[in-house]
Amino acid sequence: MMEELRFRVISHLAVLYPEQSEKTRNILADTLIQAMGIEDTVTSLAQYENHWDQHDVYVITYGDTFLAPGQKPLSGLHQFLIKHLMGTINSVHILPFFPYSSDDGFSVIDYMAVNKALGEWRDINLIANDFKLMADVVINHCSAESRWFKNYLKGREPGLGYFVEASPSDDLSHVVRPRTSPLLKKVITKEGEKHIWCTFSHDQVDLNFANPKVLLEFVKIIKGYLDNGIAVFRLDAVAFIWKVVGSTSLNLPETHEIVRLLRTLIEARKSDAVIITETNIPNRENLSYFGNANEAHVVYNFSLPPLLINTLVTGSSHYLKNWLMSMPPAQMGTTYFNFIASHDGIGLRPAEGLLSDEEIKLLMDTMITHGGEVSWRALDSGENKPYEVNISLFDALKGTVNGKDQWQIERFVCAHAVMLALEGIPAIYIHSLLATGNDYEGVKRTGHKRSINRYQWDYTELERALNSPESRHHLVFNRLKKLIDIRVKQPAFHPNAIQYTLHLGDEVFAFWRQSLRRDQSVFSINNITDQPQVIPLTAVNLVGTDEWVDLITGERYQDLHGTLVLAPYQSVWLTNMIGG
């Protein structure tokens, strides 16, 4: 298998660096294999294997979401996870926990150090011992305060040739990016004035993967993460990593080849490791990162948040159903990463082509009335277009397009019942789990719109809220935990189980899941309006020889010619077999 591995790596390198000699590529392949820590034996080169099942549910959190006097935040996070989520959630995504200079961790100064304000590698190791751990590989850019960039300015290694240079006279008009700041940053180097490519901000300088030394650096970084118990790798902003002047510099063939190469190396080192691509782009382009089941194991389902939120505030599942019907079933060995809220915002680009411009504007305006802010991106024409809405999910669902109402918690829980039942691996942002509202003080303090959904809890205050039966935090937290506890026992909720969309009217969003062994069916039926809905059970196509029960309430349905009456925003999971 070592020879096959070497052949695959050389083949990837031939696509990336065709100008290099065969001898040089062979040497580079051996260097990469050694840097990944792959010895004489390769664990596996097998593809199409599912490294997940229905038990996998993620919580997404910053390392410093919980603050307590005299305790490092990562230690407090571990304490919270053990006390409140052990046995319910088995996987954790800790957002960048490295030393950084801006963007709440995504402008990394040192990829191989833990931010001392958060803790140390031992804290990461302890969490990785108890939970499946996902970490970010911030692969497109690093901090302008990093050693690499400082060396670049001084003409030293490592760093020389690590960054993308361009000229203001180059044709950069087609470059796609999610920001309105100038693309190029003028710097003074040992060789004189240069202009550096900065996709996201001038503190986040883009790395030059056309230089094999940069690729080698990241292979070493990933090897270090594997050594520390991390087995799930989120490739942040990966769609932007290869640049070609005159092109969009987005989703280029070389970008896909790098993902394939990293997968080859990572799987050879650890057969059950997982790559997740973070590509906040239109749906079709996003799905391309599956490749032929040889790129990302998992892709973020970026279209789900705007479509599901739109469904719940308009009371129509029309667009959500159309999207779900068009989504291809993931091949074995791949699956979707489902989420509704994240540390960023509700991405609007993934809704392009799925919602009309008028529908996107209505959604955006509704979110603004719920206290949200809008972030913008620059177009070729020089105009700006909305990129994302910054708002906490709990406040996003405080009402509908008609205004605020009394159904906020029911609507919020309904959103998660839908997400937990869909094909793919579900992930819940910590502030959704805790029903945290908009953090206006955070926005005021940082000056950044995304801070609205990055509240830091005082640990004692949080415990008090979770222990108070009347608080929304207690109510939501326990209802979501109950749904998760039910979900993880059902074979029909395996991330790769069969899924079909049902047509029960636009006021209802429904779909059918069937286990891989085809012995369990679950019908997820959700009232997405503020009015009761009555559904004839004959429309659901329940098998007459089976007995049917709602997993959520325990109610049994014996008369299959009867009706299903759903209260506003009620979800039912009708099954013929209760998982044990």
PDB file of N, CA, C and O in Angstrom, residues 16-82:
ATOM      1  N   LEU A  16      -0.762  19.803  -9.481  1.00  0.00           N
ATOM      2  CA  LEU A  16      -0.488  21.074  -8.805  1.00  0.00           C
ATOM      3  C   LEU A  16       0.767  21.770  -9.324  1.00  0.00           C
ATOM      4  O   LEU A  16       0.797  23.001  -9.454  1.00  0.00           O
ATOM      5  N   TYR A  17       1.790  20.986  -9.618  1.00  0.00           N
ATOM      6  CA  TYR A  17       3.090  21.571  -9.968  1.00  0.00           C
ATOM      7  C   TYR A  17       3.628  20.948 -11.260  1.00  0.00           C
ATOM      8  O   TYR A  17       4.674  20.283 -11.266  1.00  0.00           O
ATOM      9  N   PRO A  18       2.918  21.159 -12.374  1.00  0.00           N
ATOM     10  CA  PRO A  18       3.332  20.522 -13.642  1.00  0.00           C
ATOM     11  C   PRO A  18       4.687  21.016 -14.149  1.00  0.00           C
ATOM     12  O   PRO A  18       5.332  20.333 -14.943  1.00  0.00           O
ATOM     13  N   GLU A  19       5.098  22.195 -13.694  1.00  0.00           N
ATOM     14  CA  GLU A  19       6.373  22.747 -14.164  1.00  0.00           C
ATOM     15  C   GLU A  19       7.572  22.076 -13.502  1.00  0.00           C
ATOM     16  O   GLU A  19       8.711  22.217 -13.979  1.00  0.00           O
ATOM     17  N   GLN A  20       7.339  21.344 -12.432  1.00  0.00           N
ATOM     18  CA  GLN A  20       8.435  20.673 -11.747  1.00  0.00           C
ATOM     19  C   GLN A  20       8.837  19.404 -12.487  1.00  0.00           C
ATOM     20  O   GLN A  20       8.031  18.769 -13.166  1.00  0.00           O
ATOM     21  N   SER A  21      10.084  19.007 -12.320  1.00  0.00           N
ATOM     22  CA  SER A  21      10.552  17.763 -12.926  1.00  0.00           C
ATOM     23  C   SER A  21       9.965  16.578 -12.173  1.00  0.00           C
ATOM     24  O   SER A  21       9.545  16.690 -11.013  1.00  0.00           O
ATOM     25  N   GLU A  22       9.941  15.429 -12.827  1.00  0.00           N
ATOM     26  CA  GLU A  22       9.438  14.217 -12.189  1.00  0.00           C
ATOM     27  C   GLU A  22      10.248  13.880 -10.944  1.00  0.00           C
ATOM     28  O   GLU A  22       9.694  13.484  -9.915  1.00  0.00           O
ATOM     29  N   LYS A  23      11.537  14.092 -11.024  1.00  0.00           N
ATOM     30  CA  LYS A  23      12.399  13.802  -9.885  1.00  0.00           C
ATOM     31  C   LYS A  23      12.049  14.690  -8.693  1.00  0.00           C
ATOM     32  O   LYS A  23      11.961  14.213  -7.551  1.00  0.00           O
ATOM     33  N   THR A  24      11.819  15.965  -8.967  1.00  0.00           N
ATOM     34  CA  THR A  24      11.476  16.898  -7.888  1.00  0.00           C
ATOM     35  C   THR A  24      10.155  16.522  -7.242  1.00  0.00           C
ATOM     36  O   THR A  24      10.011  16.561  -6.014  1.00  0.00           O
ATOM     37  N   ARG A  25       9.171  16.118  -8.059  1.00  0.00           N
ATOM     38  CA  ARG A  25       7.870  15.717  -7.510  1.00  0.00           C
ATOM     39  C   ARG A  25       7.994  14.441  -6.688  1.00  0.00           C
ATOM     40  O   ARG A  25       7.326  14.284  -5.663  1.00  0.00           O
ATOM     41  N   ASN A  26       8.833  13.532  -7.128  1.00  0.00           N
ATOM     42  CA  ASN A  26       9.032  12.299  -6.368  1.00  0.00           C
ATOM     43  C   ASN A  26       9.634  12.594  -4.994  1.00  0.00           C
ATOM     44  O   ASN A  26       9.213  12.014  -3.983  1.00  0.00           O
ATOM     45  N   ILE A  27      10.597  13.495  -4.966  1.00  0.00           N
ATOM     46  CA  ILE A  27      11.216  13.870  -3.691  1.00  0.00           C
ATOM     47  C   ILE A  27      10.195  14.557  -2.795  1.00  0.00           C
ATOM     48  O   ILE A  27      10.114  14.279  -1.593  1.00  0.00           O
ATOM     49  N   LEU A  28       9.382  15.449  -3.380  1.00  0.00           N
ATOM     50  CA  LEU A  28       8.360  16.154  -2.607  1.00  0.00           C
ATOM     51  C   LEU A  28       7.338  15.169  -2.047  1.00  0.00           C
ATOM     52  O   LEU A  28       6.907  15.289  -0.883  1.00  0.00           O
ATOM     53  N   ALA A  29       6.941  14.183  -2.834  1.00  0.00           N
ATOM     54  CA  ALA A  29       5.980  13.176  -2.363  1.00  0.00           C
ATOM     55  C   ALA A  29       6.532  12.451  -1.149  1.00  0.00           C
ATOM     56  O   ALA A  29       5.824  12.267  -0.136  1.00  0.00           O
ATOM     57  N   ASP A  30       7.777  12.032  -1.212  1.00  0.00           N
ATOM     58  CA  ASP A  30       8.386  11.339  -0.079  1.00  0.00           C
ATOM     59  C   ASP A  30       8.462  12.252   1.142  1.00  0.00           C
ATOM     60  O   ASP A  30       8.238  11.804   2.283  1.00  0.00           O
ATOM     61  N   THR A  31       8.759  13.521   0.909  1.00  0.00           N
ATOM     62  CA  THR A  31       8.846  14.488   2.009  1.00  0.00           C
ATOM     63  C   THR A  31       7.491  14.672   2.679  1.00  0.00           C
ATOM     64  O   THR A  31       7.389  14.722   3.913  1.00  0.00           O
ATOM     65  N   LEU A  32       6.416  14.759   1.885  1.00  0.00           N
ATOM     66  CA  LEU A  32       5.068  14.936   2.433  1.00  0.00           C
ATOM     67  C   LEU A  32       4.629  13.710   3.229  1.00  0.00           C
ATOM     68  O   LEU A  32       4.038  13.826   4.306  1.00  0.00           O
ATOM     69  N   ILE A  33       4.917  12.534   2.696  1.00  0.00           N
ATOM     70  CA  ILE A  33       4.541  11.295   3.386  1.00  0.00           C
ATOM     71  C   ILE A  33       5.258  11.206   4.724  1.00  0.00           C
ATOM     72  O   ILE A  33       4.660  10.863   5.757  1.00  0.00           O
ATOM     73  N   GLN A  34       6.536  11.547   4.725  1.00  0.00           N
ATOM     74  CA  GLN A  34       7.301  11.533   5.974  1.00  0.00           C
ATOM     75  C   GLN A  34       6.789  12.589   6.941  1.00  0.00           C
ATOM     76  O   GLN A  34       6.663  12.344   8.150  1.00  0.00           O
ATOM     77  N   ALA A  35       6.463  13.785   6.413  1.00  0.00           N
ATOM     78  CA  ALA A  35       5.986  14.880   7.265  1.00  0.00           C
ATOM     79  C   ALA A  35       4.656  14.540   7.924  1.00  0.00           C
ATOM     80  O   ALA A  35       4.371  14.998   9.037  1.00  0.00           O
ATOM     81  N   MET A  36       3.842  13.724   7.278  1.00  0.00           N
ATOM     82  CA  MET A  36       2.562  13.319   7.863  1.00  0.00           C
ATOM     83  C   MET A  36       2.755  12.231   8.918  1.00  0.00           C
ATOM     84  O   MET A  36       1.811  11.870   9.631  1.00  0.00           O
ATOM     85  N   GLY A  37       3.963  11.747   9.057  1.00  0.00           N
ATOM     86  CA  GLY A  37       4.230  10.735  10.066  1.00  0.00           C
ATOM     87  C   GLY A  37       3.818   9.352   9.643  1.00  0.00           C
ATOM     88  O   GLY A  37       3.583   8.479  10.481  1.00  0.00           O
ATOM     89  N   ILE A  38       3.736   9.131   8.336  1.00  0.00           N
ATOM     90  CA  ILE A  38       3.359   7.815   7.817  1.00  0.00           C
ATOM     91  C   ILE A  38       4.620   6.969   7.718  1.00  0.00           C
ATOM     92  O   ILE A  38       5.574   7.327   7.035  1.00  0.00           O
ATOM     93  N   GLU A  39       4.606   5.855   8.405  1.00  0.00           N
ATOM     94  CA  GLU A  39       5.779   4.983   8.422  1.00  0.00           C
ATOM     95  C   GLU A  39       5.684   3.963   7.290  1.00  0.00           C
ATOM     96  O   GLU A  39       5.034   4.199   6.282  1.00  0.00           O
ATOM     97  N   ASP A  40       6.306   2.813   7.479  1.00  0.00           N
ATOM     98  CA  ASP A  40       6.344   1.807   6.420  1.00  0.00           C
ATOM     99  C   ASP A  40       4.983   1.196   6.145  1.00  0.00           C
ATOM    100  O   ASP A  40       4.725   0.700   5.054  1.00  0.00           O
ATOM    101  N   THR A  41       4.113   1.202   7.156  1.00  0.00           N
ATOM    102  CA  THR A  41       2.789   0.617   6.970  1.00  0.00           C
ATOM    103  C   THR A  41       1.740   1.725   6.882  1.00  0.00           C
ATOM    104  O   THR A  41       1.774   2.690   7.633  1.00  0.00           O
ATOM    105  N   VAL A  42       0.827   1.567   5.966  1.00  0.00           N
ATOM    106  CA  VAL A  42      -0.263   2.517   5.764  1.00  0.00           C
ATOM    107  C   VAL A  42      -1.519   1.921   6.378  1.00  0.00           C
ATOM    108  O   VAL A  42      -1.838   0.748   6.137  1.00  0.00           O
ATOM    109  N   THR A  43      -2.237   2.701   7.196  1.00  0.00           N
ATOM    110  CA  THR A  43      -3.418   2.151   7.883  1.00  0.00           C
ATOM    111  C   THR A  43      -4.496   1.732   6.900  1.00  0.00           C
ATOM    112  O   THR A  43      -5.092   0.675   7.034  1.00  0.00           O
ATOM    113  N   SER A  44      -4.745   2.562   5.889  1.00  0.00           N
ATOM    114  CA  SER A  44      -5.801   2.235   4.931  1.00  0.00           C
ATOM    115  C   SER A  44      -5.776   3.238   3.793  1.00  0.00           C
ATOM    116  O   SER A  44      -5.438   4.401   3.986  1.00  0.00           O
ATOM    117  N   LEU A  45      -6.131   2.747   2.606  1.00  0.00           N
ATOM    118  CA  LEU A  45      -6.364   3.649   1.479  1.00  0.00           C
ATOM    119  C   LEU A  45      -7.802   3.492   0.991  1.00  0.00           C
ATOM    120  O   LEU A  45      -8.148   3.906  -0.096  1.00  0.00           O
ATOM    121  N   ALA A  46      -8.617   2.860   1.818  1.00  0.00           N
ATOM    122  CA  ALA A  46      -9.997   2.578   1.429  1.00  0.00           C
ATOM    123  C   ALA A  46     -10.833   3.849   1.418  1.00  0.00           C
ATOM    124  O   ALA A  46     -10.647   4.743   2.242  1.00  0.00           O
ATOM    125  N   GLN A  47     -11.735   3.938   0.452  1.00  0.00           N
ATOM    126  CA  GLN A  47     -12.703   5.029   0.393  1.00  0.00           C
ATOM    127  C   GLN A  47     -14.103   4.446   0.557  1.00  0.00           C
ATOM    128  O   GLN A  47     -14.273   3.239   0.731  1.00  0.00           O
ATOM    129  N   TYR A  48     -15.099   5.340   0.539  1.00  0.00           N
ATOM    130  CA  TYR A  48     -16.499   4.945   0.607  1.00  0.00           C
ATOM    131  C   TYR A  48     -16.862   4.277   1.932  1.00  0.00           C
ATOM    132  O   TYR A  48     -17.799   3.482   2.003  1.00  0.00           O
ATOM    133  N   GLU A  49     -16.135   4.579   2.995  1.00  0.00           N
ATOM    134  CA  GLU A  49     -16.472   4.083   4.316  1.00  0.00           C
ATOM    135  C   GLU A  49     -17.066   5.219   5.144  1.00  0.00           C
ATOM    136  O   GLU A  49     -16.534   6.327   5.145  1.00  0.00           O
ATOM    137  N   ASN A  50     -18.166   4.936   5.845  1.00  0.00           N
ATOM    138  CA  ASN A  50     -18.790   5.939   6.702  1.00  0.00           C
ATOM    139  C   ASN A  50     -18.120   5.931   8.075  1.00  0.00           C
ATOM    140  O   ASN A  50     -18.147   4.921   8.766  1.00  0.00           O
ATOM    141  N   HIS A  51     -17.548   7.043   8.437  1.00  0.00           N
ATOM    142  CA  HIS A  51     -16.898   7.160   9.747  1.00  0.00           C
ATOM    143  C   HIS A  51     -17.838   7.837  10.751  1.00  0.00           C
ATOM    144  O   HIS A  51     -17.391   8.571  11.627  1.00  0.00           O
ATOM    145  N   TRP A  52     -19.121   7.587  10.612  1.00  0.00           N
ATOM    146  CA  TRP A  52     -20.136   8.239  11.434  1.00  0.00           C
ATOM    147  C   TRP A  52     -21.397   7.397  11.421  1.00  0.00           C
ATOM    148  O   TRP A  52     -21.581   6.517  10.574  1.00  0.00           O
ATOM    149  N   ASP A  53     -22.267   7.658  12.373  1.00  0.00           N
ATOM    150  CA  ASP A  53     -23.599   7.060  12.365  1.00  0.00           C
ATOM    151  C   ASP A  53     -24.556   8.009  13.077  1.00  0.00           C
ATOM    152  O   ASP A  53     -24.214   9.186  13.310  1.00  0.00           O
ATOM    153  N   GLN A  54     -25.738   7.533  13.445  1.00  0.00           N
ATOM    154  CA  GLN A  54     -26.760   8.408  14.029  1.00  0.00           C
ATOM    155  C   GLN A  54     -26.368   8.954  15.390  1.00  0.00           C
ATOM    156  O   GLN A  54     -26.981   9.912  15.879  1.00  0.00           O
ATOM    157  N   HIS A  55     -25.352   8.376  16.020  1.00  0.00           N
ATOM    158  CA  HIS A  55     -24.923   8.858  17.329  1.00  0.00           C
ATOM    159  C   HIS A  55     -24.121  10.152  17.244  1.00  0.00           C
ATOM    160  O   HIS A  55     -23.911  10.819  18.261  1.00  0.00           O
ATOM    161  N   ASP A  56     -23.670  10.499  16.052  1.00  0.00           N
ATOM    162  CA  ASP A  56     -22.806  11.673  15.904  1.00  0.00           C
ATOM    163  C   ASP A  56     -23.619  12.960  15.845  1.00  0.00           C
ATOM    164  O   ASP A  56     -24.392  13.185  14.904  1.00  0.00           O
ATOM    165  N   VAL A  57     -23.449  13.780  16.857  1.00  0.00           N
ATOM    166  CA  VAL A  57     -24.041  15.114  16.929  1.00  0.00           C
ATOM    167  C   VAL A  57     -22.959  16.049  17.466  1.00  0.00           C
ATOM    168  O   VAL A  57     -22.313  15.738  18.466  1.00  0.00           O
ATOM    169  N   TYR A  58     -22.773  17.181  16.790  1.00  0.00           N
ATOM    170  CA  TYR A  58     -21.731  18.125  17.181  1.00  0.00           C
ATOM    171  C   TYR A  58     -22.305  19.316  17.937  1.00  0.00           C
ATOM    172  O   TYR A  58     -23.432  19.760  17.660  1.00  0.00           O
ATOM    173  N   VAL A  59     -21.513  19.844  18.860  1.00  0.00           N
ATOM    174  CA  VAL A  59     -21.750  21.177  19.399  1.00  0.00           C
ATOM    175  C   VAL A  59     -20.587  22.038  18.921  1.00  0.00           C
ATOM    176  O   VAL A  59     -19.431  21.605  18.944  1.00  0.00           O
ATOM    177  N   ILE A  60     -20.902  23.236  18.445  1.00  0.00           N
ATOM    178  CA  ILE A  60     -19.895  24.167  17.934  1.00  0.00           C
ATOM    179  C   ILE A  60     -19.699  25.273  18.958  1.00  0.00           C
ATOM    180  O   ILE A  60     -20.681  25.892  19.406  1.00  0.00           O
ATOM    181  N   THR A  61     -18.468  25.564  19.334  1.00  0.00           N
ATOM    182  CA  THR A  61     -18.241  26.548  20.396  1.00  0.00           C
ATOM    183  C   THR A  61     -16.865  27.181  20.277  1.00  0.00           C
ATOM    184  O   THR A  61     -15.931  26.582  19.742  1.00  0.00           O
ATOM    185  N   TYR A  62     -16.752  28.384  20.767  1.00  0.00           N
ATOM    186  CA  TYR A  62     -15.433  28.977  20.990  1.00  0.00           C
ATOM    187  C   TYR A  62     -14.841  28.382  22.259  1.00  0.00           C
ATOM    188  O   TYR A  62     -15.572  27.914  23.152  1.00  0.00           O
ATOM    189  N   GLY A  63     -13.530  28.454  22.357  1.00  0.00           N
ATOM    190  CA  GLY A  63     -12.856  27.948  23.544  1.00  0.00           C
ATOM    191  C   GLY A  63     -13.148  28.768  24.784  1.00  0.00           C
ATOM    192  O   GLY A  63     -13.004  28.277  25.909  1.00  0.00           O
ATOM    193  N   ASP A  64     -13.554  30.026  24.598  1.00  0.00           N
ATOM    194  CA  ASP A  64     -13.800  30.911  25.753  1.00  0.00           C
ATOM    195  C   ASP A  64     -15.253  31.343  25.860  1.00  0.00           C
ATOM    196  O   ASP A  64     -15.555  32.452  26.288  1.00  0.00           O
ATOM    197  N   THR A  65     -16.172  30.461  25.493  1.00  0.00           N
ATOM    198  CA  THR A  65     -17.597  30.773  25.641  1.00  0.00           C
ATOM    199  C   THR A  65     -17.986  30.859  27.104  1.00  0.00           C
ATOM    200  O   THR A  65     -18.879  31.622  27.475  1.00  0.00           O
ATOM    201  N   PHE A  66     -17.312  30.088  27.961  1.00  0.00           N
ATOM    202  CA  PHE A  66     -17.625  30.069  29.390  1.00  0.00           C
ATOM    203  C   PHE A  66     -16.448  30.635  30.186  1.00  0.00           C
ATOM    204  O   PHE A  66     -15.308  30.177  30.037  1.00  0.00           O
ATOM    205  N   LEU A  67     -16.733  31.608  31.028  1.00  0.00           N
ATOM    206  CA  LEU A  67     -15.691  32.265  31.812  1.00  0.00           C
ATOM    207  C   LEU A  67     -15.978  32.104  33.299  1.00  0.00           C
ATOM    208  O   LEU A  67     -17.105  32.323  33.749  1.00  0.00           O
ATOM    209  N   ALA A  68     -14.947  31.708  34.033  1.00  0.00           N
ATOM    210  CA  ALA A  68     -15.071  31.552  35.490  1.00  0.00           C
ATOM    211  C   ALA A  68     -13.770  32.026  36.126  1.00  0.00           C
ATOM    212  O   ALA A  68     -12.684  31.748  35.606  1.00  0.00           O
ATOM    213  N   PRO A  69     -13.857  32.745  37.249  1.00  0.00           N
ATOM    214  CA  PRO A  69     -12.650  33.233  37.920  1.00  0.00           C
ATOM    215  C   PRO A  69     -11.709  32.098  38.290  1.00  0.00           C
ATOM    216  O   PRO A  69     -12.138  31.055  38.786  1.00  0.00           O
ATOM    217  N   GLY A  70     -10.419  32.291  38.002  1.00  0.00           N
ATOM    218  CA  GLY A  70      -9.413  31.315  38.401  1.00  0.00           C
ATOM    219  C   GLY A  70      -9.387  30.049  37.581  1.00  0.00           C
ATOM    220  O   GLY A  70      -8.709  29.086  37.948  1.00  0.00           O
ATOM    221  N   GLN A  71     -10.130  30.008  36.469  1.00  0.00           N
ATOM    222  CA  GLN A  71     -10.173  28.800  35.648  1.00  0.00           C
ATOM    223  C   GLN A  71      -9.927  29.157  34.187  1.00  0.00           C
ATOM    224  O   GLN A  71     -10.502  30.105  33.657  1.00  0.00           O
ATOM    225  N   LYS A  72      -9.057  28.396  33.518  1.00  0.00           N
ATOM    226  CA  LYS A  72      -8.824  28.606  32.095  1.00  0.00           C
ATOM    227  C   LYS A  72     -10.090  28.217  31.321  1.00  0.00           C
ATOM    228  O   LYS A  72     -10.741  27.210  31.644  1.00  0.00           O
ATOM    229  N   PRO A  73     -10.448  28.985  30.306  1.00  0.00           N
ATOM    230  CA  PRO A  73     -11.705  28.727  29.589  1.00  0.00           C
ATOM    231  C   PRO A  73     -11.834  27.316  29.015  1.00  0.00           C
ATOM    232  O   PRO A  73     -12.924  26.740  29.041  1.00  0.00           O
ATOM    233  N   LEU A  74     -10.753  26.742  28.468  1.00  0.00           N
ATOM    234  CA  LEU A  74     -10.861  25.387  27.921  1.00  0.00           C
ATOM    235  C   LEU A  74     -11.189  24.370  29.005  1.00  0.00           C
ATOM    236  O   LEU A  74     -11.917  23.401  28.763  1.00  0.00           O
ATOM    237  N   SER A  75     -10.680  24.598  30.197  1.00  0.00           N
ATOM    238  CA  SER A  75     -11.021  23.727  31.317  1.00  0.00           C
ATOM    239  C   SER A  75     -12.494  23.875  31.682  1.00  0.00           C
ATOM    240  O   SER A  75     -13.195  22.899  31.960  1.00  0.00           O
ATOM    241  N   GLY A  76     -12.990  25.120  31.660  1.00  0.00           N
ATOM    242  CA  GLY A  76     -14.410  25.359  31.930  1.00  0.00           C
ATOM    243  C   GLY A  76     -15.300  24.749  30.862  1.00  0.00           C
ATOM    244  O   GLY A  76     -16.383  24.221  31.165  1.00  0.00           O
ATOM    245  N   LEU A  77     -14.851  24.827  29.609  1.00  0.00           N
ATOM    246  CA  LEU A  77     -15.607  24.209  28.523  1.00  0.00           C
ATOM    247  C   LEU A  77     -15.700  22.703  28.735  1.00  0.00           C
ATOM    248  O   LEU A  77     -16.782  22.109  28.596  1.00  0.00           O
ATOM    249  N   HIS A  78     -14.572  22.088  29.069  1.00  0.00           N
ATOM    250  CA  HIS A  78     -14.569  20.642  29.309  1.00  0.00           C
ATOM    251  C   HIS A  78     -15.511  20.292  30.459  1.00  0.00           C
ATOM    252  O   HIS A  78     -16.280  19.320  30.385  1.00  0.00           O
ATOM    253  N   GLN A  79     -15.483  21.084  31.498  1.00  0.00           N
ATOM    254  CA  GLN A  79     -16.371  20.870  32.651  1.00  0.00           C
ATOM    255  C   GLN A  79     -17.830  20.928  32.221  1.00  0.00           C
ATOM    256  O   GLN A  79     -18.651  20.083  32.612  1.00  0.00           O
ATOM    257  N   PHE A  80     -18.189  21.930  31.407  1.00  0.00           N
ATOM    258  CA  PHE A  80     -19.568  22.068  30.933  1.00  0.00           C
ATOM    259  C   PHE A  80     -19.960  20.862  30.083  1.00  0.00           C
ATOM    260  O   PHE A  80     -21.058  20.309  30.234  1.00  0.00           O
ATOM    261  N   LEU A  81     -19.088  20.460  29.171  1.00  0.00           N
ATOM    262  CA  LEU A  81     -19.390  19.344  28.284  1.00  0.00           C
ATOM    263  C   LEU A  81     -19.629  18.062  29.071  1.00  0.00           C
ATOM    264  O   LEU A  81     -20.573  17.312  28.792  1.00  0.00           O
ATOM    265  N   ILE A  82     -18.766  17.802  30.056  1.00  0.00           N
ATOM    266  CA  ILE A  82     -18.900  16.591  30.859  1.00  0.00           C
ATOM    267  C   ILE A  82     -20.195  16.626  31.675  1.00  0.00           C
ATOM    268  O   ILE A  82     -20.957  15.646  31.720  1.00  0.00           O
TER     269      ILE A  82
END
